[in-house]
Amino acid sequence: MNPSSKSGIAIIDFGSQYTQLIARKIREQNVFSEIFPHQVDKETLLQHAPKAIILSGGPSGVHEDSSPDYDPKILDLDIPILGICYGLHLLTKNYGGDVNSIEHGEYGVANLKISESGDLLHSVKENTQVWMSHGDTVTKIPKGWTSLATSSNGVIAAMSHKKQKRYATQFHPEVAHTLEGQTILNNFLFRIAHCTPDWTPGNFVQEQIQEIRKQVGNQKVLVGISGGVDSSVVAALLHEAIGDQATGVLIDHGLLRKNEAAQCLSVLRDGLGINIELYDESKRFLSKLNGVSEPEKKRKIIGEQFIRAFEDVSSEANEVDFLAQGTLYPDIIESGTLHKGGHAAVIKSHHNVGGLPADMKFELIEPLKDLFKDEVRNVGRKLGLPKSLIQRHPFPGPGLAVRILGEITEERIKILQEADNIYINCLLDENVYDEIWQAFSVLIPVKTVGVMGDQRTYENLLALRAVTSTDGMTADWYRMPAELLSKISNKIVNSVKGINRVVYDITSKPPGTIEWE
């Protein structure tokens, strides 16, 4: 992994639901990929020196007034360009061809018939299954372009301008329903763009060690530790790079899981020898959150209080200029800060991205900001972190604040800590924890009637959430065995005072998010 050179694939996003999937599929081949908003200009792309460009799909039609376009000067670049779906329509339009709406769009599985394989469809079967999703089609191929394949409905499904190294597909090679999609992407990466598969954990670690040493010099760094895999990998990376110049700081904001602070200290300090200190700031955080129910406000309060707590620690340690934290690529995408000057839709503010105060005195070190979660875990393995930490489910920086809907009180925190501890331990006991990407409990500000013994109860509703995913950008709900759900529910209701009803969330992402707030 070599993010500083940016010599991989630049993906220009036109709003496709599959854009992050394109990036993931490319990175799985050990080639760096980076997503840019459609407003990106030629000069910005040149600064990143991509080996090739992919134009993503999107929901718009190229003839709509509000349809997203791109800097036409990008076509002057002497590097390969692949357009997918909407990207194909843009290339067709820009090169003088015609794109028109069709009466019945083509959505779902289709058969591809190859007439000329060329480099893009090399080794792909003459008849193969692909995934279509479009309401427009090419009705006139631009001059200099050649049709490579058609769909079973006679729609132009792939074409190329070999001399200018321009390629396009009407179908989505990045989705699993396109059976030979990875072969097609690999052809583009290696036969056409001549990429080098050097985006590896070992290379990433060595690159980041050099970058950290260059940025820090002989100064000191505070490393924000949350107990999760991201911040733990950052701590291990800083420890490897600059040793005792880095001090891990675990701020207990009172919203951690049960016994989490002690477990984190044991793993990092006692197990790996990392310099780490624990600070109990729970009273400060909870006082600031008193009476606050709105989720975005919670995140921003917690983000600011983290920085203020680090500044206090810095003053005690004779001034520290740097703060290292575990920001990931999905955090940047979902916070709408994909690229400076660009645009990405804000899904939610992350406490370490959108929640940072403007007047903080630290210079940030974010060595994982180019990585997806599974890539972070691979780096953690390379650094020698234990499996129990690497495989730990993601845990949000704001902690239980975003899992307690409505007002946060000490009583509600304790209820959720106890219930969630039972839930996670049941998953571990039944050996299903590692099958799940993320599992957690949500305390809902709704009380329901129940009966315990001969007594009527009126207590809290608890929701259980468990999803499967690769990188957290999309997720499906985990099919929890009914017997296990029954066991978890009974144990929580019988053991945790304040809960008398348990429900299970079966919403995927999209349309929902993984966390509730």
Short mmCIF file of C-alpha atoms in Angstrom, two decimals:
data_model
loop_
_atom_site.label_atom_id
_atom_site.label_comp_id
_atom_site.label_asym_id
_atom_site.label_seq_id
_atom_site.Cartn_x
_atom_site.Cartn_y
_atom_site.Cartn_z
CA MET A 1 0.00 0.00 0.00
CA ASN A 2 1.61 3.19 -1.15
CA PRO A 3 -0.84 6.09 -0.85
CA SER A 4 1.71 8.89 -1.09
CA SER A 5 2.50 8.13 -4.73
CA LYS A 6 -1.20 7.95 -5.73
CA SER A 7 -0.17 5.88 -8.74
CA GLY A 8 -3.35 3.84 -8.86
CA ILE A 9 -6.85 4.31 -10.30
CA ALA A 10 -8.85 7.55 -10.00
CA ILE A 11 -12.60 6.88 -9.83
CA ILE A 12 -14.81 9.83 -10.73
CA ASP A 13 -18.14 9.47 -8.94
CA PHE A 14 -21.39 10.39 -10.68
CA GLY A 15 -23.64 9.14 -7.89
CA SER A 16 -23.65 5.39 -8.48
CA GLN A 17 -24.61 3.14 -5.59
CA TYR A 18 -21.68 0.97 -6.69
CA THR A 19 -18.86 3.55 -6.65
CA GLN A 20 -17.33 2.34 -3.38
CA LEU A 21 -17.64 -1.22 -4.67
CA ILE A 22 -15.50 -0.33 -7.70
CA ALA A 23 -12.83 1.00 -5.34
CA ARG A 24 -13.02 -2.13 -3.19
CA LYS A 25 -12.75 -4.50 -6.18
CA ILE A 26 -9.66 -2.68 -7.42
CA ARG A 27 -7.97 -2.68 -4.02
CA GLU A 28 -8.59 -6.41 -3.70
CA GLN A 29 -6.12 -6.74 -6.59
CA ASN A 30 -3.51 -4.79 -4.56
CA VAL A 31 -3.93 -1.69 -6.70
CA PHE A 32 -4.59 1.65 -5.02
CA SER A 33 -7.89 3.36 -5.94
CA GLU A 34 -9.25 6.73 -4.92
CA ILE A 35 -12.71 8.29 -5.36
CA PHE A 36 -13.13 11.86 -6.63
CA PRO A 37 -16.33 13.93 -6.99
CA HIS A 38 -17.45 14.61 -10.55
CA GLN A 39 -16.42 18.28 -10.20
CA VAL A 40 -12.74 17.33 -10.01
CA ASP A 41 -10.63 19.11 -12.64
CA LYS A 42 -7.76 17.89 -14.78
CA GLU A 43 -5.11 19.73 -12.72
CA THR A 44 -6.24 18.11 -9.46
CA LEU A 45 -6.13 14.66 -11.02
CA LEU A 46 -2.63 15.31 -12.37
CA GLN A 47 -1.44 16.03 -8.81
CA HIS A 48 -2.43 12.46 -7.91
CA ALA A 49 -0.75 10.98 -11.02
CA PRO A 50 -3.26 8.19 -11.67
CA LYS A 51 -2.39 5.31 -13.97
CA ALA A 52 -5.96 5.32 -15.30
CA ILE A 53 -9.43 6.76 -14.70
CA ILE A 54 -12.82 5.11 -14.23
CA LEU A 55 -16.04 7.06 -14.76
CA SER A 56 -18.68 5.54 -12.48
CA GLY A 57 -22.32 4.91 -13.21
CA GLY A 58 -25.08 7.14 -11.88
CA PRO A 59 -28.85 7.57 -11.73
CA SER A 60 -29.06 10.48 -14.19
CA GLY A 61 -29.46 10.64 -17.96
CA VAL A 62 -26.84 12.60 -19.92
CA HIS A 63 -29.51 14.81 -21.54
CA GLU A 64 -31.11 15.91 -18.27
CA ASP A 65 -30.51 19.56 -17.35
CA SER A 66 -29.28 18.63 -13.88
CA SER A 67 -27.16 15.66 -14.94
CA PRO A 68 -23.60 15.69 -13.54
CA ASP A 69 -20.81 16.32 -16.02
CA TYR A 70 -17.03 16.36 -15.75
CA ASP A 71 -14.08 18.48 -16.86
CA PRO A 72 -13.75 17.71 -20.60
CA LYS A 73 -10.02 18.45 -20.38
CA ILE A 74 -9.70 15.10 -18.59
CA LEU A 75 -10.13 13.48 -22.00
CA ASP A 76 -6.86 15.13 -23.07
CA LEU A 77 -4.93 12.98 -20.58
CA ASP A 78 -2.87 10.26 -22.22
CA ILE A 79 -3.97 7.54 -19.82
CA PRO A 80 -6.66 4.85 -20.16
CA ILE A 81 -10.26 5.75 -19.27
CA LEU A 82 -13.05 3.26 -18.57
CA GLY A 83 -16.65 4.46 -18.51
CA ILE A 84 -19.26 2.32 -16.72
CA CYS A 85 -22.98 2.74 -17.52
CA TYR A 86 -23.48 6.53 -17.12
CA GLY A 87 -19.73 6.80 -17.77
CA LEU A 88 -20.28 5.09 -21.13
CA HIS A 89 -23.00 7.60 -21.98
CA LEU A 90 -20.72 10.53 -21.10
CA LEU A 91 -17.92 9.21 -23.30
CA THR A 92 -20.35 8.59 -26.15
CA LYS A 93 -21.72 12.12 -25.89
CA ASN A 94 -18.30 13.76 -25.59
CA TYR A 95 -16.90 11.87 -28.57
CA GLY A 96 -19.83 12.80 -30.84
CA GLY A 97 -22.06 9.73 -30.58
CA ASP A 98 -25.75 9.58 -29.71
CA VAL A 99 -27.43 8.43 -26.49
CA ASN A 100 -31.22 8.16 -26.27
CA SER A 101 -33.83 6.97 -23.81
CA ILE A 102 -35.47 3.63 -24.53
CA GLU A 103 -39.08 2.72 -23.82
CA HIS A 104 -38.18 -0.12 -21.50
CA GLY A 105 -34.93 0.12 -19.57
CA GLU A 106 -32.67 -2.85 -18.99
CA TYR A 107 -32.37 -3.70 -15.30
CA GLY A 108 -30.91 -6.83 -13.80
CA VAL A 109 -29.28 -9.90 -15.27
CA ALA A 110 -28.63 -9.94 -19.05
CA ASN A 111 -26.60 -12.08 -21.43
CA LEU A 112 -23.57 -10.56 -23.12
CA LYS A 113 -22.58 -11.57 -26.64
CA ILE A 114 -19.01 -10.64 -27.53
CA SER A 115 -18.22 -9.71 -31.12
CA GLU A 116 -14.65 -8.51 -30.56
CA SER A 117 -12.87 -9.18 -27.28
CA GLY A 118 -9.90 -6.82 -27.57
CA ASP A 119 -7.89 -6.12 -24.43
CA LEU A 120 -10.90 -5.27 -22.25
CA LEU A 121 -12.78 -8.54 -22.76
CA HIS A 122 -9.72 -10.76 -23.12
CA SER A 123 -10.40 -14.32 -21.85
CA VAL A 124 -14.10 -13.56 -21.25
CA LYS A 125 -16.50 -16.21 -22.57
CA GLU A 126 -18.26 -15.35 -25.82
CA ASN A 127 -21.61 -15.58 -24.02
CA THR A 128 -21.61 -14.53 -20.37
CA GLN A 129 -23.92 -13.07 -17.72
CA VAL A 130 -23.72 -9.37 -16.81
CA TRP A 131 -25.68 -6.92 -14.64
CA MET A 132 -27.47 -4.06 -16.40
CA SER A 133 -29.06 -0.97 -14.84
CA HIS A 134 -29.96 1.73 -17.35
CA GLY A 135 -32.76 3.56 -19.09
CA ASP A 136 -30.62 5.08 -21.86
CA THR A 137 -28.69 3.40 -24.64
CA VAL A 138 -26.12 4.24 -27.33
CA THR A 139 -27.91 4.66 -30.66
CA LYS A 140 -24.87 5.91 -32.61
CA ILE A 141 -21.30 4.85 -31.85
CA PRO A 142 -18.82 7.76 -32.00
CA LYS A 143 -16.32 7.95 -34.85
CA GLY A 144 -13.20 5.90 -34.12
CA TRP A 145 -14.97 3.65 -31.61
CA THR A 146 -15.70 -0.06 -32.08
CA SER A 147 -18.52 -2.13 -30.61
CA LEU A 148 -17.13 -5.04 -28.59
CA ALA A 149 -20.33 -6.65 -27.33
CA THR A 150 -24.11 -6.39 -27.26
CA SER A 151 -26.68 -7.52 -24.71
CA SER A 152 -29.40 -10.06 -25.38
CA ASN A 153 -31.72 -7.12 -26.19
CA GLY A 154 -29.40 -5.81 -28.88
CA VAL A 155 -28.10 -2.91 -26.73
CA ILE A 156 -24.45 -1.92 -27.21
CA ALA A 157 -22.90 -3.30 -24.03
CA ALA A 158 -19.18 -2.64 -24.53
CA MET A 159 -17.11 -0.52 -26.90
CA SER A 160 -13.62 0.91 -27.23
CA HIS A 161 -11.42 3.50 -28.92
CA LYS A 162 -8.21 1.50 -28.80
CA LYS A 163 -5.96 4.20 -30.24
CA GLN A 164 -6.92 6.68 -27.50
CA LYS A 165 -7.18 3.97 -24.82
CA ARG A 166 -10.84 4.67 -24.14
CA TYR A 167 -13.15 1.83 -23.04
CA ALA A 168 -16.75 1.64 -21.88
CA THR A 169 -19.32 -0.87 -20.68
CA GLN A 170 -23.08 -0.52 -20.39
CA PHE A 171 -23.06 -3.19 -17.67
CA HIS A 172 -21.48 -3.10 -14.20
CA PRO A 173 -18.34 -5.28 -14.03
CA GLU A 174 -17.92 -4.49 -10.32
CA VAL A 175 -21.03 -6.37 -9.09
CA ALA A 176 -21.12 -10.08 -8.32
CA HIS A 177 -23.96 -10.73 -10.81
CA THR A 178 -21.53 -9.95 -13.65
CA LEU A 179 -19.93 -13.38 -13.53
CA GLU A 180 -16.65 -12.43 -15.22
CA GLY A 181 -16.56 -8.86 -13.96
CA GLN A 182 -13.31 -9.27 -12.05
CA THR A 183 -11.62 -10.60 -15.19
CA ILE A 184 -12.78 -7.49 -17.07
CA LEU A 185 -11.55 -5.16 -14.31
CA ASN A 186 -8.24 -7.02 -14.18
CA ASN A 187 -7.86 -6.64 -17.94
CA PHE A 188 -8.29 -2.88 -17.51
CA LEU A 189 -5.90 -2.72 -14.56
CA PHE A 190 -3.08 -4.88 -15.87
CA ARG A 191 -3.39 -5.39 -19.66
CA ILE A 192 -4.47 -1.82 -20.43
CA ALA A 193 -3.31 0.45 -17.56
CA HIS A 194 -0.24 -1.66 -16.66
CA CYS A 195 -0.77 -1.16 -12.92
CA THR A 196 1.60 -2.67 -10.39
CA PRO A 197 -0.01 -4.70 -7.57
CA ASP A 198 1.97 -3.05 -4.76
CA TRP A 199 -0.89 -1.87 -2.52
CA THR A 200 0.01 -4.33 0.26
CA PRO A 201 0.00 -4.13 4.07
CA GLY A 202 3.79 -4.48 4.26
CA ASN A 203 4.41 -1.65 1.82
CA PHE A 204 1.82 0.50 3.56
CA VAL A 205 3.46 0.07 6.97
CA GLN A 206 6.92 0.96 5.66
CA GLU A 207 5.58 3.94 3.73
CA GLN A 208 3.67 5.29 6.72
CA ILE A 209 6.61 4.84 9.09
CA GLN A 210 8.70 7.03 6.78
CA GLU A 211 5.90 9.59 6.41
CA ILE A 212 5.31 9.79 10.18
CA ARG A 213 8.99 10.22 10.94
CA LYS A 214 9.26 12.96 8.30
CA GLN A 215 6.18 14.80 9.59
CA VAL A 216 6.96 14.53 13.30
CA GLY A 217 10.74 14.89 13.44
CA ASN A 218 11.74 14.88 17.11
CA GLN A 219 8.43 16.24 18.41
CA LYS A 220 5.81 14.45 20.48
CA VAL A 221 2.49 12.96 19.43
CA LEU A 222 -0.69 12.16 21.33
CA VAL A 223 -2.51 9.15 19.94
CA GLY A 224 -6.25 9.11 20.52
CA ILE A 225 -7.26 5.60 21.65
CA SER A 226 -10.87 4.44 21.71
CA GLY A 227 -10.33 0.72 22.26
CA GLY A 228 -11.35 -0.14 18.71
CA VAL A 229 -9.21 -1.67 15.98
CA ASP A 230 -8.66 1.62 14.07
CA SER A 231 -7.11 3.63 16.90
CA SER A 232 -5.22 0.56 18.14
CA VAL A 233 -3.61 0.10 14.72
CA VAL A 234 -2.68 3.80 14.71
CA ALA A 235 -1.12 3.41 18.16
CA ALA A 236 0.89 0.36 17.06
CA LEU A 237 1.98 2.15 13.86
CA LEU A 238 3.13 5.26 15.77
CA HIS A 239 4.90 3.07 18.32
CA GLU A 240 6.74 1.31 15.48
CA ALA A 241 7.63 4.63 13.83
CA ILE A 242 8.68 6.88 16.72
CA GLY A 243 8.59 4.80 19.91
CA ASP A 244 8.22 6.82 23.12
CA GLN A 245 7.68 10.06 21.21
CA ALA A 246 4.11 8.81 20.92
CA THR A 247 1.83 8.60 23.94
CA GLY A 248 -1.47 6.81 23.65
CA VAL A 249 -4.30 8.59 25.43
CA LEU A 250 -7.48 6.70 26.25
CA ILE A 251 -10.17 9.21 27.15
CA ASP A 252 -12.90 7.47 29.10
CA HIS A 253 -15.89 9.61 28.21
CA GLY A 254 -18.19 7.44 30.28
CA LEU A 255 -19.74 5.97 27.15
CA LEU A 256 -17.54 2.93 26.64
CA ARG A 257 -18.77 -0.64 26.87
CA LYS A 258 -18.61 -2.46 30.20
CA ASN A 259 -14.98 -2.93 31.38
CA GLU A 260 -13.72 -1.65 28.01
CA ALA A 261 -11.10 0.78 29.32
CA ALA A 262 -9.36 -1.86 31.44
CA GLN A 263 -9.39 -4.39 28.60
CA CYS A 264 -7.88 -1.87 26.18
CA LEU A 265 -5.05 -1.00 28.60
CA SER A 266 -4.29 -4.67 29.12
CA VAL A 267 -3.98 -5.43 25.40
CA LEU A 268 -2.01 -2.36 24.32
CA ARG A 269 0.14 -1.54 27.34
CA ASP A 270 0.74 -4.97 28.82
CA GLY A 271 0.51 -6.99 25.61
CA LEU A 272 2.32 -4.77 23.08
CA GLY A 273 4.33 -2.44 25.30
CA ILE A 274 2.68 0.68 23.89
CA ASN A 275 2.98 3.83 25.98
CA ILE A 276 -0.65 4.57 26.93
CA GLU A 277 -2.39 6.48 29.72
CA LEU A 278 -6.04 6.44 30.84
CA TYR A 279 -7.91 9.65 31.71
CA ASP A 280 -11.37 9.56 33.24
CA GLU A 281 -13.24 12.47 31.67
CA SER A 282 -16.72 11.02 32.08
CA LYS A 283 -18.07 13.86 34.25
CA ARG A 284 -16.98 16.50 31.73
CA PHE A 285 -18.59 14.68 28.79
CA LEU A 286 -21.82 13.77 30.54
CA SER A 287 -22.32 17.32 31.83
CA LYS A 288 -21.98 18.68 28.28
CA LEU A 289 -24.43 16.05 26.99
CA ASN A 290 -27.00 16.71 29.69
CA GLY A 291 -30.40 17.23 28.08
CA VAL A 292 -29.12 16.74 24.52
CA SER A 293 -31.13 14.35 22.34
CA GLU A 294 -30.32 15.34 18.73
CA PRO A 295 -27.75 12.87 17.29
CA GLU A 296 -25.65 15.30 15.22
CA LYS A 297 -25.38 17.62 18.22
CA LYS A 298 -24.22 14.70 20.37
CA ARG A 299 -21.49 13.85 17.86
CA LYS A 300 -20.24 17.42 17.62
CA ILE A 301 -20.21 17.90 21.40
CA ILE A 302 -18.23 14.69 21.87
CA GLY A 303 -15.83 15.60 19.03
CA GLU A 304 -15.08 18.97 20.62
CA GLN A 305 -14.73 17.55 24.13
CA PHE A 306 -12.24 14.97 22.89
CA ILE A 307 -10.06 17.76 21.52
CA ARG A 308 -10.37 19.82 24.71
CA ALA A 309 -9.40 16.77 26.78
CA PHE A 310 -6.37 16.13 24.55
CA GLU A 311 -5.36 19.79 24.85
CA ASP A 312 -5.46 19.49 28.65
CA VAL A 313 -3.32 16.36 28.51
CA SER A 314 -0.94 18.15 26.14
CA SER A 315 -0.50 21.02 28.61
CA GLU A 316 0.40 18.57 31.35
CA ALA A 317 2.96 16.92 29.06
CA ASN A 318 4.84 20.17 28.26
CA GLU A 319 3.14 20.83 24.95
CA VAL A 320 2.43 18.37 22.17
CA ASP A 321 1.97 19.55 18.58
CA PHE A 322 0.46 16.47 16.96
CA LEU A 323 -2.68 14.39 17.46
CA ALA A 324 -2.92 11.00 15.72
CA GLN A 325 -6.33 9.39 15.24
CA GLY A 326 -7.94 6.49 13.41
CA THR A 327 -9.86 8.26 10.65
CA LEU A 328 -10.76 5.84 7.83
CA TYR A 329 -11.73 6.37 4.20
CA PRO A 330 -15.45 5.63 4.83
CA ASP A 331 -15.42 8.28 7.61
CA ILE A 332 -14.27 10.86 5.07
CA ILE A 333 -16.79 9.74 2.44
CA GLU A 334 -19.76 9.72 4.84
CA SER A 335 -18.80 13.07 6.41
CA GLY A 336 -18.94 14.79 3.00
CA THR A 337 -15.24 15.70 3.02
CA LEU A 338 -14.15 13.40 0.23
CA HIS A 339 -11.76 15.96 -1.23
CA LYS A 340 -11.06 19.56 -0.40
CA GLY A 341 -13.18 21.71 -2.68
CA GLY A 342 -15.23 18.73 -3.83
CA HIS A 343 -18.61 17.48 -2.81
CA ALA A 344 -19.89 14.35 -1.17
CA ALA A 345 -23.27 13.93 0.50
CA VAL A 346 -23.17 14.13 4.29
CA ILE A 347 -24.58 10.92 5.74
CA LYS A 348 -23.44 11.68 9.29
CA SER A 349 -20.66 13.62 10.97
CA HIS A 350 -17.92 11.44 12.38
CA HIS A 351 -16.50 12.77 15.64
CA ASN A 352 -12.98 12.71 14.20
CA VAL A 353 -13.92 14.37 10.88
CA GLY A 354 -17.01 16.57 10.86
CA GLY A 355 -17.04 17.02 14.66
CA LEU A 356 -13.60 18.62 15.13
CA PRO A 357 -13.50 22.23 16.40
CA ALA A 358 -11.97 24.80 14.03
CA ASP A 359 -9.74 26.31 16.70
CA MET A 360 -7.94 23.15 17.85
CA LYS A 361 -4.20 23.63 18.23
CA PHE A 362 -3.07 20.18 17.06
CA GLU A 363 -1.76 19.19 13.66
CA LEU A 364 -3.49 15.95 12.72
CA ILE A 365 -1.81 12.69 11.80
CA GLU A 366 -4.25 10.32 10.12
CA PRO A 367 -2.24 7.42 8.68
CA LEU A 368 -5.29 5.25 7.94
CA LYS A 369 -7.35 7.87 6.08
CA ASP A 370 -6.93 6.06 2.74
CA LEU A 371 -8.03 2.65 4.08
CA PHE A 372 -11.25 0.66 4.34
CA LYS A 373 -11.85 -1.35 7.52
CA ASP A 374 -10.70 -4.72 6.19
CA GLU A 375 -7.45 -3.10 4.99
CA VAL A 376 -6.91 -1.71 8.50
CA ARG A 377 -7.28 -5.21 9.91
CA ASN A 378 -4.66 -6.49 7.45
CA VAL A 379 -2.27 -3.74 8.58
CA GLY A 380 -2.99 -4.67 12.20
CA ARG A 381 -2.01 -8.27 11.49
CA LYS A 382 1.22 -7.06 9.90
CA LEU A 383 1.96 -5.03 13.05
CA GLY A 384 1.36 -8.04 15.30
CA LEU A 385 -1.88 -7.03 17.03
CA PRO A 386 -3.75 -9.94 18.64
CA LYS A 387 -6.72 -11.52 16.87
CA SER A 388 -9.07 -10.55 19.71
CA LEU A 389 -8.44 -6.90 18.93
CA ILE A 390 -8.18 -7.14 15.14
CA GLN A 391 -11.49 -9.01 14.85
CA ARG A 392 -13.27 -6.72 17.30
CA HIS A 393 -16.45 -5.27 15.85
CA PRO A 394 -16.37 -1.56 14.92
CA PHE A 395 -17.24 0.75 17.79
CA PRO A 396 -18.12 4.42 17.18
CA GLY A 397 -15.95 7.16 18.65
CA PRO A 398 -18.96 8.74 20.39
CA GLY A 399 -19.53 5.33 21.94
CA LEU A 400 -22.88 4.54 23.51
CA ALA A 401 -24.02 8.14 22.98
CA VAL A 402 -25.22 7.18 19.50
CA ARG A 403 -26.76 3.94 20.76
CA ILE A 404 -28.82 5.61 23.46
CA LEU A 405 -31.59 7.31 21.52
CA GLY A 406 -32.80 10.46 23.18
CA GLU A 407 -31.37 11.86 26.40
CA ILE A 408 -28.22 10.39 27.94
CA THR A 409 -28.19 9.72 31.69
CA GLU A 410 -25.94 7.63 33.91
CA GLU A 411 -28.83 5.24 34.55
CA ARG A 412 -29.50 4.72 30.81
CA ILE A 413 -25.78 4.21 30.15
CA LYS A 414 -25.60 1.49 32.80
CA ILE A 415 -28.69 -0.25 31.42
CA LEU A 416 -27.23 -0.35 27.90
CA GLN A 417 -23.77 -1.43 29.11
CA GLU A 418 -25.24 -4.41 30.96
CA ALA A 419 -27.55 -5.45 28.10
CA ASP A 420 -24.88 -5.07 25.43
CA ASN A 421 -22.38 -7.05 27.49
CA ILE A 422 -24.82 -9.97 27.69
CA TYR A 423 -25.52 -9.74 23.94
CA ILE A 424 -21.85 -9.77 22.88
CA ASN A 425 -20.92 -12.54 25.32
CA CYS A 426 -23.74 -14.72 23.98
CA LEU A 427 -22.40 -14.25 20.43
CA LEU A 428 -18.91 -15.20 21.62
CA ASP A 429 -20.18 -18.22 23.56
CA GLU A 430 -22.08 -19.49 20.50
CA ASN A 431 -19.03 -18.92 18.20
CA VAL A 432 -20.92 -16.63 15.81
CA TYR A 433 -19.19 -13.35 16.74
CA ASP A 434 -16.63 -13.64 13.91
CA GLU A 435 -19.41 -14.27 11.35
CA ILE A 436 -20.78 -10.79 12.07
CA TRP A 437 -19.30 -7.47 10.92
CA GLN A 438 -20.91 -5.47 13.71
CA ALA A 439 -23.31 -6.28 16.53
CA PHE A 440 -24.63 -3.97 19.20
CA SER A 441 -27.65 -2.96 21.27
CA VAL A 442 -29.71 0.22 21.03
CA LEU A 443 -31.66 1.67 23.94
CA ILE A 444 -34.86 3.21 22.60
CA PRO A 445 -36.75 5.98 24.44
CA VAL A 446 -39.96 3.96 24.41
CA LYS A 447 -41.44 2.08 27.36
CA THR A 448 -43.69 -0.93 26.96
CA VAL A 449 -45.95 -2.94 29.20
CA GLY A 450 -44.73 -6.33 30.38
CA VAL A 451 -45.36 -8.98 33.00
CA MET A 452 -42.65 -10.39 35.26
CA GLY A 453 -43.84 -12.87 37.84
CA ASP A 454 -47.21 -11.57 38.92
CA GLN A 455 -46.19 -7.94 38.49
CA ARG A 456 -46.99 -5.55 35.66
CA THR A 457 -43.89 -3.77 34.37
CA TYR A 458 -43.44 -0.62 32.33
CA GLU A 459 -39.82 -0.60 31.18
CA ASN A 460 -37.50 0.17 28.29
CA LEU A 461 -37.40 -1.29 24.78
CA LEU A 462 -34.04 -2.63 23.56
CA ALA A 463 -33.15 -3.25 19.90
CA LEU A 464 -30.48 -5.72 18.82
CA ARG A 465 -28.51 -5.06 15.62
CA ALA A 466 -26.16 -7.44 13.75
CA VAL A 467 -24.94 -7.01 10.17
CA THR A 468 -22.57 -8.64 7.72
CA SER A 469 -20.34 -6.48 5.53
CA THR A 470 -16.91 -6.16 3.92
CA ASP A 471 -16.10 -2.52 4.57
CA GLY A 472 -19.17 -0.98 6.21
CA MET A 473 -20.20 0.98 3.11
CA THR A 474 -23.00 -1.51 2.47
CA ALA A 475 -24.34 -4.16 4.84
CA ASP A 476 -26.96 -6.88 5.17
CA TRP A 477 -28.70 -7.90 8.36
CA TYR A 478 -27.34 -11.09 9.93
CA ARG A 479 -29.68 -14.08 9.90
CA MET A 480 -29.51 -14.79 13.62
CA PRO A 481 -30.72 -18.29 14.56
CA ALA A 482 -34.09 -18.09 16.32
CA GLU A 483 -32.84 -20.19 19.24
CA LEU A 484 -29.94 -17.78 19.83
CA LEU A 485 -32.20 -14.72 19.63
CA SER A 486 -34.50 -16.32 22.19
CA LYS A 487 -31.57 -17.06 24.49
CA ILE A 488 -30.23 -13.49 24.24
CA SER A 489 -33.64 -11.91 24.78
CA ASN A 490 -34.47 -14.05 27.80
CA LYS A 491 -31.12 -13.44 29.42
CA ILE A 492 -31.31 -9.66 28.96
CA VAL A 493 -34.89 -9.32 30.19
CA ASN A 494 -34.23 -11.54 33.21
CA SER A 495 -30.89 -9.95 34.12
CA VAL A 496 -31.07 -6.25 33.30
CA LYS A 497 -33.35 -4.15 35.44
CA GLY A 498 -35.05 -1.56 33.24
CA ILE A 499 -35.61 -3.67 30.09
CA ASN A 500 -38.71 -5.77 29.51
CA ARG A 501 -38.84 -6.11 25.71
CA VAL A 502 -36.25 -6.94 23.00
CA VAL A 503 -36.59 -6.53 19.21
CA TYR A 504 -34.24 -7.43 16.32
CA ASP A 505 -33.40 -5.00 13.49
CA ILE A 506 -33.61 -6.55 9.99
CA THR A 507 -32.77 -3.43 7.95
CA SER A 508 -29.93 -3.52 5.42
CA LYS A 509 -27.64 -0.63 4.37
CA PRO A 510 -28.93 0.95 2.20
CA PRO A 511 -31.65 2.01 2.89
CA GLY A 512 -30.69 2.23 6.57
CA THR A 513 -27.31 2.97 8.13
CA ILE A 514 -25.58 0.46 10.39
CA GLU A 515 -25.75 2.64 13.48
CA TRP A 516 -29.13 4.09 14.41
CA GLU A 517 -27.81 7.63 14.94
#
